[in-house]
XYZ file of C-alpha atoms in Angstrom:
442
model
C 75.805 99.411 52.678
C 78.425 96.734 52.110
C 78.992 93.877 54.477
C 80.660 95.349 57.544
C 79.325 93.866 60.713
C 79.777 95.457 64.070
C 79.535 93.357 67.186
C 77.324 94.465 70.043
C 77.849 93.678 73.705
C 81.632 93.886 73.607
C 83.185 95.263 76.788
C 86.391 97.181 76.155
C 88.931 97.487 78.977
C 92.387 98.971 78.932
C 95.289 96.752 79.960
C 95.470 97.934 83.564
C 91.684 97.548 83.876
C 91.504 101.088 85.243
C 89.119 102.259 82.498
C 86.576 100.565 80.315
C 83.581 101.248 78.103
C 80.824 99.395 76.282
C 80.837 100.436 72.651
C 77.468 100.114 70.907
C 79.236 98.430 67.990
C 82.738 96.954 67.843
C 84.435 96.490 64.472
C 87.555 94.653 63.334
C 87.965 95.794 59.742
C 90.307 94.067 57.297
C 90.452 96.768 54.602
C 90.358 100.507 54.006
C 87.020 100.037 52.216
C 85.500 98.546 55.346
C 86.762 101.406 57.492
C 85.236 103.879 55.019
C 81.906 102.079 55.316
C 82.055 102.210 59.113
C 82.729 105.970 58.969
C 79.801 106.371 56.538
C 77.540 104.466 58.892
C 78.720 106.583 61.813
C 78.015 109.774 59.853
C 74.506 108.611 58.932
C 73.657 107.591 62.488
C 75.433 110.561 64.041
C 77.768 108.329 66.047
C 81.289 108.933 67.222
C 84.156 106.606 66.363
C 87.160 105.548 68.426
C 90.064 103.642 66.928
C 91.986 101.345 69.259
C 95.073 99.164 68.965
C 96.538 97.299 71.925
C 94.365 99.163 74.451
C 97.431 99.763 76.599
C 96.953 103.416 77.549
C 96.503 103.753 81.310
C 93.819 106.440 80.774
C 90.394 106.596 79.127
C 91.804 108.033 75.871
C 90.500 105.022 73.882
C 87.047 104.660 75.469
C 83.735 105.225 73.694
C 80.092 104.181 73.984
C 79.506 104.599 70.242
C 81.538 102.811 67.547
C 84.907 101.237 68.262
C 87.285 100.182 65.501
C 89.943 97.713 66.620
C 92.786 97.690 64.068
C 94.273 94.281 64.951
C 93.475 92.714 61.570
C 95.214 95.491 59.649
C 98.662 94.448 60.710
C 100.710 93.756 57.601
C 104.177 94.921 56.692
C 103.727 96.677 53.380
C 107.273 97.537 52.381
C 110.855 97.195 53.604
C 113.322 99.582 51.983
C 116.745 98.192 52.885
C 118.640 101.037 51.256
C 116.897 103.784 53.218
C 116.434 101.447 56.199
C 112.739 102.299 56.264
C 109.683 100.125 56.807
C 106.038 100.873 55.970
C 103.401 99.034 58.000
C 99.646 99.057 58.512
C 98.573 101.035 61.588
C 97.323 97.972 63.483
C 100.577 95.998 63.540
C 101.895 95.298 67.024
C 105.468 96.412 67.621
C 106.164 92.960 69.075
C 105.515 91.475 65.598
C 107.316 94.287 63.817
C 110.455 93.808 65.967
C 110.722 90.148 64.934
C 110.112 90.895 61.238
C 112.622 93.760 61.134
C 115.158 91.485 62.733
C 114.853 89.084 59.767
C 115.832 91.977 57.500
C 118.759 92.961 59.731
C 116.929 96.086 60.893
C 115.592 97.458 64.182
C 113.846 100.489 65.642
C 116.428 102.736 67.298
C 114.308 103.116 70.412
C 111.287 101.357 71.911
C 109.130 101.705 75.000
C 108.842 99.086 77.728
C 105.892 97.333 76.117
C 105.567 96.062 72.555
C 102.010 94.683 72.673
C 100.964 98.016 71.225
C 99.880 99.016 67.722
C 102.087 101.235 65.549
C 99.417 103.912 65.090
C 98.648 103.967 68.820
C 102.268 104.200 69.896
C 102.687 107.421 67.974
C 99.200 108.644 68.864
C 100.020 109.064 72.538
C 103.701 109.984 72.287
C 105.232 106.798 73.665
C 108.836 107.314 74.757
C 111.784 105.545 76.245
C 115.058 107.102 77.327
C 118.279 108.373 75.760
C 119.160 112.028 75.374
C 120.241 111.476 71.756
C 116.843 109.943 71.013
C 113.466 111.616 70.676
C 110.135 110.088 71.654
C 109.023 107.186 69.415
C 107.008 109.372 66.976
C 110.272 111.073 65.946
C 111.108 107.802 64.156
C 108.087 108.275 61.862
C 108.982 109.681 58.433
C 105.580 109.333 56.739
C 102.024 108.202 57.385
C 98.649 108.013 55.674
C 95.497 109.261 57.308
C 91.883 108.438 56.476
C 89.831 111.481 57.462
C 86.236 111.711 58.641
C 85.111 112.580 55.117
C 86.670 109.396 53.687
C 89.635 111.129 52.055
C 93.117 109.589 52.287
C 95.975 111.990 53.018
C 99.643 111.139 52.517
C 101.715 113.036 55.085
C 105.454 113.578 55.496
C 107.993 116.397 55.960
C 107.444 117.337 52.313
C 103.740 116.533 51.717
C 101.015 117.959 53.991
C 103.825 118.973 56.343
C 101.508 120.672 58.838
C 99.206 117.684 59.100
C 102.326 115.506 59.457
C 103.561 117.409 62.537
C 100.063 117.130 64.027
C 99.523 113.461 63.084
C 102.843 112.193 64.450
C 101.164 112.649 67.852
C 97.510 112.544 66.869
C 95.626 111.537 70.064
C 93.318 109.529 67.803
C 91.403 112.696 66.922
C 92.489 113.474 63.340
C 91.233 110.352 61.582
C 92.280 106.721 61.151
C 96.023 106.186 60.721
C 96.203 103.559 57.980
C 99.947 103.223 57.440
C 103.097 104.370 59.189
C 106.632 104.554 57.766
C 109.386 104.217 60.361
C 113.012 105.163 59.990
C 114.961 102.136 61.240
C 118.615 101.428 61.952
C 120.793 98.353 61.432
C 119.985 95.630 63.929
C 122.019 95.914 67.129
C 122.599 94.271 70.504
C 122.442 96.141 73.778
C 124.562 95.668 76.860
C 122.544 96.577 79.929
C 124.252 97.268 83.235
C 122.262 98.059 86.386
C 124.087 99.126 89.533
C 123.153 100.715 92.861
C 123.789 104.356 93.675
C 122.281 107.190 95.718
C 119.930 109.946 94.701
C 122.455 112.602 95.690
C 125.199 111.048 93.545
C 123.015 110.675 90.448
C 121.524 114.164 90.626
C 124.905 115.793 91.285
C 126.491 114.008 88.321
C 123.529 113.859 85.959
C 125.492 115.351 83.104
C 128.179 112.648 83.339
C 125.619 109.844 83.365
C 123.889 111.286 80.303
C 127.231 111.437 78.485
C 128.330 107.993 79.616
C 125.423 105.949 78.286
C 123.282 106.101 75.141
C 120.121 104.945 76.922
C 120.492 106.034 80.537
C 117.684 105.898 83.098
C 117.493 105.568 86.833
C 114.995 104.213 89.329
C 114.557 106.002 92.628
C 113.041 104.177 95.606
C 110.843 106.713 97.421
C 111.224 107.067 101.203
C 114.956 106.343 100.767
C 118.166 107.556 99.085
C 118.367 104.326 97.078
C 118.751 104.492 93.323
C 119.309 101.854 90.662
C 121.185 103.284 87.676
C 120.602 101.572 84.337
C 122.919 101.963 81.364
C 122.053 100.418 78.003
C 124.586 100.646 75.195
C 125.155 99.049 71.791
C 127.668 96.191 71.941
C 129.211 93.525 69.734
C 129.496 91.008 72.595
C 127.409 87.793 72.474
C 124.120 87.571 74.443
C 124.412 86.681 78.138
C 122.602 87.302 81.394
C 123.443 87.483 85.075
C 119.914 88.051 86.324
C 118.364 85.572 88.703
C 115.025 84.356 87.436
C 114.125 82.776 90.754
C 114.424 85.927 92.830
C 113.122 88.363 90.238
C 110.077 86.412 89.186
C 109.172 83.687 91.588
C 109.850 85.251 94.924
C 110.017 88.921 94.079
C 106.700 89.197 92.323
C 104.480 87.233 94.694
C 106.113 88.555 97.813
C 105.822 92.139 96.620
C 102.144 91.842 95.749
C 101.382 90.302 99.127
C 103.354 92.910 101.070
C 101.798 95.785 99.135
C 98.382 94.381 99.918
C 99.213 94.238 103.631
C 100.527 97.796 103.415
C 97.043 98.967 102.422
C 96.184 98.326 106.077
C 99.533 99.520 107.491
C 100.722 102.328 105.186
C 103.964 102.862 107.120
C 105.147 99.497 105.749
C 105.671 100.978 102.283
C 108.845 102.727 103.308
C 110.203 99.404 104.578
C 109.035 97.472 101.497
C 110.796 99.920 99.161
C 114.074 99.529 101.057
C 113.773 95.795 101.437
C 113.159 95.252 97.722
C 115.986 97.535 96.755
C 118.249 95.381 98.882
C 116.800 92.107 97.526
C 116.747 92.875 93.825
C 118.688 96.036 93.057
C 121.635 96.249 95.423
C 124.096 94.259 93.320
C 125.385 94.888 89.817
C 123.459 93.011 87.110
C 124.372 92.712 83.434
C 122.430 91.541 80.390
C 123.255 91.407 76.714
C 120.577 90.713 74.118
C 119.151 91.926 70.818
C 117.980 95.519 71.272
C 114.223 95.029 71.522
C 114.563 92.356 74.215
C 116.471 94.809 76.400
C 114.124 97.754 75.713
C 111.035 95.690 76.550
C 110.482 94.566 80.080
C 107.512 92.963 81.652
C 105.032 95.138 83.504
C 103.657 92.461 85.751
C 101.443 94.609 87.905
C 98.187 96.357 87.244
C 98.920 99.917 88.237
C 97.957 103.566 88.244
C 100.588 105.727 86.681
C 101.507 109.341 85.975
C 104.351 110.468 83.763
C 105.200 114.101 83.084
C 108.033 115.634 81.078
C 109.855 118.649 82.507
C 112.762 120.640 81.017
C 115.878 118.580 81.614
C 117.604 121.286 83.679
C 114.807 121.019 86.283
C 115.418 117.324 87.012
C 117.314 117.711 90.266
C 115.112 120.418 91.743
C 111.852 118.635 90.955
C 112.968 115.252 92.254
C 114.316 116.696 95.505
C 111.022 118.540 95.968
C 109.103 115.292 95.549
C 111.408 113.612 98.074
C 110.939 116.459 100.569
C 107.153 116.356 100.132
C 107.142 112.655 101.026
C 109.406 113.244 104.038
C 107.250 116.103 105.332
C 104.058 114.139 104.987
C 104.439 110.705 106.625
C 100.872 109.740 105.690
C 101.659 109.982 101.976
C 103.011 106.718 100.563
C 104.743 106.159 97.240
C 105.381 102.749 95.701
C 108.716 102.064 94.050
C 110.179 102.914 91.656
C 110.000 106.474 90.473
C 111.444 105.970 86.999
C 113.444 108.849 85.542
C 114.111 108.946 81.789
C 115.375 111.473 79.267
C 114.448 112.435 75.716
C 115.639 114.827 73.041
C 113.748 117.924 71.902
C 111.599 117.640 68.763
C 109.238 119.670 66.554
C 106.072 117.573 66.943
C 103.291 119.961 67.950
C 101.838 118.036 70.891
C 105.045 116.305 71.947
C 105.858 116.761 75.650
C 109.427 117.332 74.347
C 108.358 120.065 71.899
C 111.413 122.294 71.470
C 113.123 121.216 74.685
C 115.292 118.356 75.946
C 113.221 116.735 78.649
C 113.230 114.563 81.728
C 110.261 112.230 82.206
C 109.421 111.382 85.788
C 107.151 108.363 86.033
C 105.332 107.591 89.305
C 103.210 104.525 90.013
C 100.845 103.088 92.548
C 100.290 99.351 92.197
C 96.937 97.676 92.673
C 97.756 94.540 94.704
C 95.133 91.870 93.926
C 93.208 94.596 92.113
C 92.800 96.709 95.251
C 93.173 100.474 94.906
C 95.669 102.119 97.239
C 94.843 105.719 98.271
C 96.956 107.900 96.029
C 95.199 111.243 95.651
C 97.550 113.220 97.903
C 100.633 111.809 96.235
C 99.156 112.353 92.753
C 98.247 115.997 93.382
C 101.536 116.774 95.119
C 103.427 115.313 92.160
C 101.282 117.165 89.595
C 101.822 120.408 91.514
C 105.597 119.995 91.389
C 105.524 119.059 87.695
C 103.322 122.037 86.785
C 105.483 124.415 88.754
C 108.510 123.363 86.699
C 106.745 123.744 83.357
C 105.832 120.066 83.025
C 103.680 118.476 80.328
C 101.790 115.210 81.009
C 102.231 112.042 78.953
C 99.107 111.829 76.792
C 98.378 108.163 77.532
C 98.544 108.526 81.291
C 96.040 109.855 83.796
C 96.244 113.601 84.513
C 93.891 116.426 85.494
C 94.793 118.946 82.782
C 92.288 120.773 80.611
C 92.431 122.916 77.485
C 93.538 125.974 79.462
C 96.587 124.071 80.713
C 97.467 122.758 77.262
C 97.235 126.211 75.714
C 99.891 127.358 78.184
C 102.046 124.226 77.872
C 102.071 123.877 74.092
C 103.024 126.832 71.881
C 101.621 124.938 68.853
C 98.323 123.966 70.516
C 96.229 126.440 68.452
C 97.828 125.062 65.271
C 96.892 121.521 66.253
C 93.322 122.603 67.021
C 93.037 124.275 63.626
C 94.147 121.089 61.844
C 91.804 118.959 63.949
C 88.830 121.205 63.235
C 89.601 121.166 59.532
C 89.992 117.369 59.340
C 87.120 116.504 61.706
C 84.661 119.413 61.730
C 81.846 117.416 63.364
C 84.005 115.849 66.083
C 83.446 112.277 64.906
C 86.710 111.171 66.542
C 86.175 112.855 69.917
C 85.335 111.189 73.226
C 85.097 112.254 76.884
C 88.889 112.316 77.330
C 89.416 114.469 74.231
C 86.633 116.897 75.105
C 88.586 117.826 78.220
C 91.565 118.498 75.959
C 89.819 120.604 73.322
C 86.910 122.272 75.118
């Protein structure tokens, strides 16, 4: 054996602190050779391996009690191809670092999720998405990747080489091997003009098509227990950066007040309906505009620890599903829903396990905050929401909590058997499985 040292006694927790595990050994390799040695050691000792990046997934997809490989030290930019506007990076690089580096080269990623403290390989592994009907989920920006398999072999994958493995590995769930490098298709750097303005649920759902046409990155926030909606348009602009947001209200007052009120509402659930309306009025009832470099507009701070679900349904079901959720809340006064329900849109793709596989989709994201770390009862709301999503042919976001099993996925994903075949070929002994993945594959 070479000189890889695993640390014992490390406690891993995801960002929201909703899941954690105590890996027997925790590694932070700096080279492919070291990763190979770790996999050898795992094979000899019959241990499983879990690779983790930013640990941001709100589920237990990254947990293990065996070996954990944290890729944070493998975070270099390997190549910038200005002509093709492509960049090749190591799998452990955080998007927050990549955004800044790309910017120096006059480049940017065309679309980003809300959070950039996430590793490149992990972002694609769980199918991170944002919004914009002309844009696919983030893995659609990947044009090539290299994969280190359980046997220690390195596979180059792209549309033209190992094409099948490529369509599996662009959303890999961490179960095909270790993603060493990722090549992203970029675009020229751009600024975004963000406009947020109030509307009503009825208006937005009745004119959904117009909104989708009007803005490149359109989303809306619905405030449950009300008709209130905040519509958000983000569009490329050549205007100079500016902002009309009020830091004082948004951060200072808004954040602390909200946490306190949500905590009180755990004793008086009927307050939630009032809180949602009050905060809409405080923070979302006037028009707000921001202009900044693209990644600063795409990223926004998630300041609360939270439980979250996010399913993708066919885009034509948006109105029906959302009105059903609204009706379910109205008919069941005991069921509370924190704001906002965030509604986003993404283009169809050909990635086997993509929630947008072969269909334009609407993602409907629901949350329950944990004020001061306290859990708010959410089971009724969760199951009601899942029921509505399933009924409309929904597919859950892989990083979020859900109750689906292999039987569900076989129905949801036409290419599921293909993915399983590739997984079994690349990892016959299940070295890269964990409890979360066993529910998916067995």
